[in-house]
């Protein structure tokens, strides 16, 4: 018995084989040479918890919803494991357009003489209820709570008049729809509900006037009742039912603004513990706070940061250390962070350093000066982690995105392009560094070129992507196009 148990444990510890990524779908694909309008560029992507719905937001303030079409077929044909055992060819996830609505419009703050653009910064799905979908969307200043529900289409029937005859003057004669002699019995029109339905989006609440600076993050709490919103200097806690009041739980604004040394870049609630949340800073640190400690969480319960490297610092050291995005793994044990150069995996039980570091832009180190001149060094790339926690993905330039195996012992790394032909790069097994404090570094030198020796295009960047919560499927934005891949 003991021997069998040991074999099972050893097998589960082995890294899973590398995935073979394939193109699935594309929405909004542009033809060669077609100009992309700024308002059509996608600025946010988010799957819901079931993975059956996908939402995107763009710079024009629109939110577009997609729904999965193969989910019913998948559920009715048996479990995934059963299909694999019978060598049944597994169908890839298929989505279709559901609806879209104008979430935000451009505004002007007359007190501050400030234009507020309509661009959607973040979208977060809320719990479904009574067959309706709920989601939060935000621009720089205002958060909105939306309800999307299928409504039955109503039609008018049972009309006495002949629809082929309309009232009017034809050849000098009055043409009436009433028959000669009048109508013996008057029947009022009857409105009936047809079997057809159409999704309707309604704004239920507006959460405004709570942020002096641009909102960079919103995150739902696992209690289903509250959420947080974060700007450069403050994090506020909201109740979904109350739109005119919020509680400030983090405030990093100094008494004198000249003493400001760092800003908040991202914030995320723990997926299972409603009292815990994490937020990152422009200095490369991540703080874990416990809402049970005090009303204003000035002090953190844990601080995660990379030990300072020996040697001189350059002008760009702090800029490239800024964390642009953080994501909790589904179980809440691990935390993924992205800065300009690397992707890091943290264990929330170990604050001595990251568990693993993956080099994404190592080849750009000699070009930091040029990237600073054209502002590319300030690009904020997002990251995502798979539902099983075995892999992570993040974007890069030339509409490329990279997938890394993050499980212990895995050397999986793949580079794909957001196009119909993802051009899978060859899997290169890179030996990880010896585990020093359980830390490993995965590196791949590319010297400013992609896998096909093409120079990187810094004007096309893949900033936004999302991983399906239950399957190996990734949705990513390349300009105004939404590409989807599966493995």
mmCIF file with all atom_site columns, C-alpha atoms in Angstrom, residues 8 13 22 111 116 126 130 136 168 185 190 198-199 206 220 363 367 397 408 452 469:
data_model
loop_
_atom_site.group_PDB
_atom_site.id
_atom_site.type_symbol
_atom_site.label_atom_id
_atom_site.label_alt_id
_atom_site.label_comp_id
_atom_site.label_asym_id
_atom_site.label_entity_id
_atom_site.label_seq_id
_atom_site.pdbx_PDB_ins_code
_atom_site.Cartn_x
_atom_site.Cartn_y
_atom_site.Cartn_z
_atom_site.occupancy
_atom_site.B_iso_or_equiv
_atom_site.pdbx_formal_charge
_atom_site.auth_seq_id
_atom_site.auth_comp_id
_atom_site.auth_asym_id
_atom_site.auth_atom_id
_atom_site.pdbx_PDB_model_num
ATOM 1  C CA . UNK A 1 8   ? 0.977   8.162  -7.106  1.00 0.00 ? 8   UNK A CA 1
ATOM 2  C CA . UNK A 1 13  ? 4.781   15.773 -9.053  1.00 0.00 ? 13  UNK A CA 1
ATOM 3  C CA . UNK A 1 22  ? -4.000  25.820 -31.989 1.00 0.00 ? 22  UNK A CA 1
ATOM 4  C CA . UNK A 1 111 ? -13.848 71.702 -11.464 1.00 0.00 ? 111 UNK A CA 1
ATOM 5  C CA . UNK A 1 116 ? -12.381 61.951 -18.767 1.00 0.00 ? 116 UNK A CA 1
ATOM 6  C CA . UNK A 1 126 ? -20.257 39.245 -10.713 1.00 0.00 ? 126 UNK A CA 1
ATOM 7  C CA . UNK A 1 130 ? -32.185 34.356 -12.079 1.00 0.00 ? 130 UNK A CA 1
ATOM 8  C CA . UNK A 1 136 ? -18.725 45.775 -13.338 1.00 0.00 ? 136 UNK A CA 1
ATOM 9  C CA . UNK A 1 168 ? -54.377 57.988 -47.747 1.00 0.00 ? 168 UNK A CA 1
ATOM 10 C CA . UNK A 1 185 ? -67.190 44.372 -33.808 1.00 0.00 ? 185 UNK A CA 1
ATOM 11 C CA . UNK A 1 190 ? -53.334 42.153 -28.701 1.00 0.00 ? 190 UNK A CA 1
ATOM 12 C CA . UNK A 1 198 ? -33.022 39.487 -27.208 1.00 0.00 ? 198 UNK A CA 1
ATOM 13 C CA . UNK A 1 199 ? -30.369 40.386 -24.599 1.00 0.00 ? 199 UNK A CA 1
ATOM 14 C CA . UNK A 1 206 ? -23.160 54.034 -10.826 1.00 0.00 ? 206 UNK A CA 1
ATOM 15 C CA . UNK A 1 220 ? -14.829 41.337 -6.678  1.00 0.00 ? 220 UNK A CA 1
ATOM 16 C CA . UNK A 1 363 ? 16.579  40.892 -24.801 1.00 0.00 ? 363 UNK A CA 1
ATOM 17 C CA . UNK A 1 367 ? 17.341  49.074 -25.805 1.00 0.00 ? 367 UNK A CA 1
ATOM 18 C CA . UNK A 1 397 ? 5.572   43.121 -28.678 1.00 0.00 ? 397 UNK A CA 1
ATOM 19 C CA . UNK A 1 408 ? 7.954   22.729 -10.102 1.00 0.00 ? 408 UNK A CA 1
ATOM 20 C CA . UNK A 1 452 ? 11.695  33.406 -36.960 1.00 0.00 ? 452 UNK A CA 1
ATOM 21 C CA . UNK A 1 469 ? -11.035 29.291 -15.848 1.00 0.00 ? 469 UNK A CA 1
#
